[in-house]
Amino acid sequence: MTNQPNGQISLSDSDNDRLIVWFDIDNTLYSASSNISHAMGTRIHAYFVNLGLSHEEASELHLKYYTQYGLALRGLTRHHDVDPLDFDRKCDGSLPLEDMISYDPELRKLFEDIDRSKVWIWGLTNAYRLHAERVLRILKLDDLFDGLVYCDYNVKDFVCKPEQEYYAMALRQANVKDVSKCYFVDDNRKNVDAARALGWHHCVHFCEKGLEAMEGGKIKAIDDAREPGAPDNDVVDVSTLHDLRKVWPEIFKTL
């Protein structure tokens, strides 16, 4: 095990017999009922409008880019020459997260009960590092994560889920060579399906019931939907992270 310049842990070959559990962050570590997605959607819409688009054009492109790329910002950087760091400051960075999410002792207990003698815990997010770290601090989970893979807005043509290169980047950063040891949970089914197709056999779709996300539930519907003709792949749906104790009992401490 080695420490990288950013403080994250890279697994040495001797560490590779451990399992690695990858957690998505937004709308996975906290409930979509926090309305962060709605608040973020409002800011993204305003960002589109400030580019000179009408409200109708902004809504259409927002949904188009999110559906096509998995992240609206990917479309903005590809087609509108947008500075992703400016986008982050005005959208993610302006969210009053401290007023929207809070520490949940039961969630922290769930993470504390993961057997760290045989499991690494990493974040796997489409957000930028500053937002992801801020969420983890508010939830008081930051000390329980060994590393974080994020969309690096400093890199031209950065990659994001569900692109294959994003998952390859994650494996490189954590120095994971055996994908059969990867466990992954995400609220976006396409992200989960992409990982499953790459051999990440232990995949869970976090799917809360009865919750509407931004734009009248359109984004939530996109997150829960699968690609047309997607094959059955044994992905398990859970409505609470506490169900992981039943789905993945092998990663938790034996009582």
XYZ file of C-alpha atoms in Angstrom:
255
model
C 0.000 0.000 0.000
C 1.383 3.414 -1.002
C 0.168 6.962 -0.468
C -0.270 9.057 -3.599
C 0.466 12.819 -3.745
C -3.253 13.569 -3.308
C -3.326 11.544 -0.103
C -5.168 8.599 -1.568
C -4.072 5.017 -1.161
C -2.786 2.990 -4.083
C -2.855 -0.738 -3.481
C 0.425 -2.587 -3.824
C 0.495 -6.097 -5.253
C 0.510 -7.526 -1.727
C -2.746 -5.674 -0.980
C -4.569 -6.961 -4.024
C -6.096 -9.949 -2.276
C -8.470 -7.508 -0.563
C -11.885 -6.732 -2.000
C -12.592 -3.161 -3.067
C -16.036 -1.614 -2.667
C -16.746 1.361 -4.908
C -19.503 3.728 -3.736
C -21.128 6.350 -5.904
C -21.681 9.508 -3.852
C -24.531 11.766 -4.995
C -28.029 10.307 -4.521
C -26.412 7.135 -3.173
C -24.796 8.106 0.124
C -27.755 10.391 0.795
C -31.400 10.253 -0.257
C -32.687 11.984 -3.385
C -35.329 13.463 -1.060
C -32.632 15.984 -0.061
C -33.522 17.773 -3.315
C -29.869 18.306 -4.191
C -30.601 17.015 -7.695
C -33.398 19.555 -8.089
C -31.231 22.419 -6.843
C -28.405 21.313 -9.085
C -30.776 21.053 -12.036
C -31.936 24.626 -11.478
C -28.349 25.861 -11.530
C -27.449 23.850 -14.611
C -30.524 25.174 -16.416
C -29.498 28.731 -15.549
C -25.995 27.998 -16.832
C -27.411 26.842 -20.179
C -29.618 29.944 -20.403
C -26.641 32.197 -19.687
C -24.990 30.714 -22.762
C -27.708 32.416 -24.814
C -30.159 29.544 -25.075
C -33.890 29.864 -24.558
C -35.434 28.092 -21.589
C -36.856 25.440 -23.912
C -33.508 24.895 -25.647
C -31.772 24.742 -22.263
C -34.130 22.037 -20.984
C -33.815 19.995 -24.179
C -30.013 20.150 -24.287
C -29.688 19.446 -20.576
C -31.636 16.206 -20.932
C -29.923 15.343 -24.221
C -26.408 15.745 -22.822
C -27.219 13.938 -19.589
C -28.726 11.031 -21.517
C -25.956 10.904 -24.124
C -22.900 11.438 -21.940
C -24.015 10.599 -18.397
C -23.127 14.148 -17.355
C -24.505 17.417 -18.738
C -21.107 19.073 -18.354
C -19.583 16.616 -20.842
C -21.879 17.995 -23.531
C -21.162 21.565 -22.490
C -17.394 21.107 -22.725
C -17.620 19.269 -26.038
C -20.046 21.540 -27.840
C -20.007 24.931 -26.105
C -16.376 25.506 -25.075
C -17.367 25.806 -21.420
C -14.740 26.041 -18.668
C -15.608 23.109 -16.372
C -14.109 24.834 -13.336
C -16.359 27.856 -13.927
C -19.305 25.466 -14.220
C -18.306 23.785 -10.955
C -18.095 27.085 -9.078
C -21.514 28.248 -10.274
C -23.302 24.896 -9.985
C -21.894 22.286 -7.577
C -19.858 24.801 -5.631
C -22.828 27.089 -4.986
C -25.045 24.403 -3.442
C -25.829 24.955 0.271
C -25.033 21.326 1.034
C -24.751 21.898 4.779
C -28.446 22.848 4.794
C -29.501 19.926 2.604
C -27.761 16.837 3.975
C -26.542 15.886 7.424
C -24.651 13.292 9.382
C -26.476 9.989 9.782
C -25.005 7.876 12.603
C -26.648 4.722 11.221
C -24.989 5.237 7.860
C -21.625 5.741 9.516
C -22.177 2.569 11.548
C -22.837 0.687 8.314
C -19.477 1.817 6.961
C -17.719 1.100 10.255
C -19.069 -2.455 10.140
C -17.350 -3.158 6.823
C -14.414 -5.447 7.530
C -11.410 -3.271 6.735
C -9.027 -6.188 7.187
C -10.256 -7.538 3.854
C -12.006 -4.597 2.164
C -10.964 -1.230 0.741
C -13.572 1.526 0.369
C -13.343 3.970 -2.536
C -15.653 6.623 -3.936
C -16.519 6.558 -7.636
C -18.258 9.771 -8.649
C -19.091 11.893 -11.683
C -18.640 15.021 -9.573
C -15.475 17.063 -9.232
C -13.198 16.360 -6.259
C -14.202 19.452 -4.238
C -17.906 18.590 -4.282
C -17.345 14.910 -3.503
C -15.028 15.653 -0.585
C -17.466 18.228 0.755
C -20.305 15.675 0.768
C -18.139 13.088 2.529
C -17.125 15.627 5.195
C -20.715 16.645 5.910
C -21.773 13.006 6.180
C -18.722 12.315 8.423
C -17.584 9.505 6.165
C -14.400 11.076 4.789
C -12.144 9.239 7.236
C -13.621 5.903 6.177
C -12.775 6.213 2.472
C -9.389 5.008 1.242
C -9.597 6.862 -2.047
C -11.734 8.802 -4.469
C -12.057 8.628 -8.249
C -13.744 11.705 -9.706
C -14.161 13.677 -12.925
C -10.994 15.752 -13.176
C -12.108 19.078 -14.611
C -8.456 20.090 -15.034
C -8.056 17.462 -17.765
C -9.182 18.310 -21.291
C -11.865 15.865 -22.454
C -12.114 14.337 -18.966
C -13.951 11.012 -18.754
C -17.016 10.121 -16.698
C -19.303 7.181 -15.965
C -20.512 5.213 -17.891
C -17.541 5.516 -20.285
C -15.275 2.471 -20.238
C -12.160 4.613 -19.839
C -13.522 5.984 -16.561
C -13.632 2.511 -15.030
C -10.192 1.710 -16.449
C -8.906 4.936 -14.857
C -10.412 3.907 -11.526
C -8.648 0.539 -11.620
C -5.351 2.220 -12.472
C -5.653 4.753 -9.675
C -6.379 2.070 -7.084
C -3.914 -0.360 -8.708
C -6.607 -3.046 -8.904
C -5.751 -5.812 -11.339
C -8.473 -8.363 -10.581
C -11.892 -6.915 -11.427
C -13.620 -9.895 -9.833
C -12.753 -8.281 -6.489
C -14.696 -5.117 -7.364
C -18.005 -4.367 -5.651
C -19.975 -1.367 -6.893
C -23.154 0.486 -5.943
C -24.617 3.421 -7.896
C -28.041 5.019 -8.296
C -27.621 5.212 -12.087
C -28.440 1.867 -13.716
C -26.410 2.598 -16.858
C -23.322 3.207 -14.713
C -23.898 -0.118 -12.987
C -24.512 -1.959 -16.261
C -21.301 -0.523 -17.728
C -19.265 -1.793 -14.780
C -20.984 -5.171 -14.917
C -20.151 -5.494 -18.622
C -16.474 -4.936 -17.769
C -16.448 -7.870 -15.352
C -17.320 -6.145 -12.098
C -19.467 -9.049 -10.955
C -20.733 -7.627 -7.643
C -22.936 -4.720 -8.737
C -25.900 -3.159 -6.974
C -28.349 -0.548 -8.242
C -29.429 1.844 -5.499
C -33.011 2.575 -6.450
C -35.186 4.545 -4.056
C -38.889 4.156 -4.608
C -41.443 6.927 -5.001
C -38.965 9.797 -5.178
C -38.931 12.463 -7.858
C -35.676 14.092 -8.901
C -35.168 17.300 -10.848
C -37.271 18.358 -13.831
C -40.369 16.492 -12.738
C -38.634 13.164 -12.367
C -37.084 13.069 -15.864
C -33.525 12.730 -14.623
C -34.579 10.104 -12.084
C -36.262 8.156 -14.875
C -33.080 8.358 -16.954
C -31.004 7.151 -14.004
C -33.237 4.138 -13.440
C -33.606 3.222 -17.115
C -31.517 0.695 -19.025
C -30.221 0.868 -22.556
C -32.619 -0.670 -25.121
C -31.925 -4.377 -25.446
C -29.623 -4.475 -22.412
C -29.125 -8.115 -21.333
C -30.062 -9.523 -17.950
C -26.975 -9.313 -15.760
C -28.050 -10.284 -12.232
C -27.699 -6.734 -10.889
C -29.497 -6.421 -7.551
C -31.767 -3.457 -6.730
C -31.692 -2.071 -3.177
C -33.778 0.779 -1.785
C -31.486 1.419 1.195
C -27.749 0.935 1.645
C -28.472 -1.071 4.771
C -29.666 -3.859 2.452
C -26.006 -4.370 1.550
C -25.641 -6.355 4.772
C -27.868 -9.011 3.183
C -26.645 -8.678 -0.395
C -22.916 -8.600 0.423
C -22.584 -10.259 3.860
C -18.985 -11.245 3.035
C -17.729 -7.647 3.219
C -18.967 -7.056 6.764
C -17.462 -7.997 10.096
C -18.711 -11.211 11.631
C -20.597 -10.487 14.824
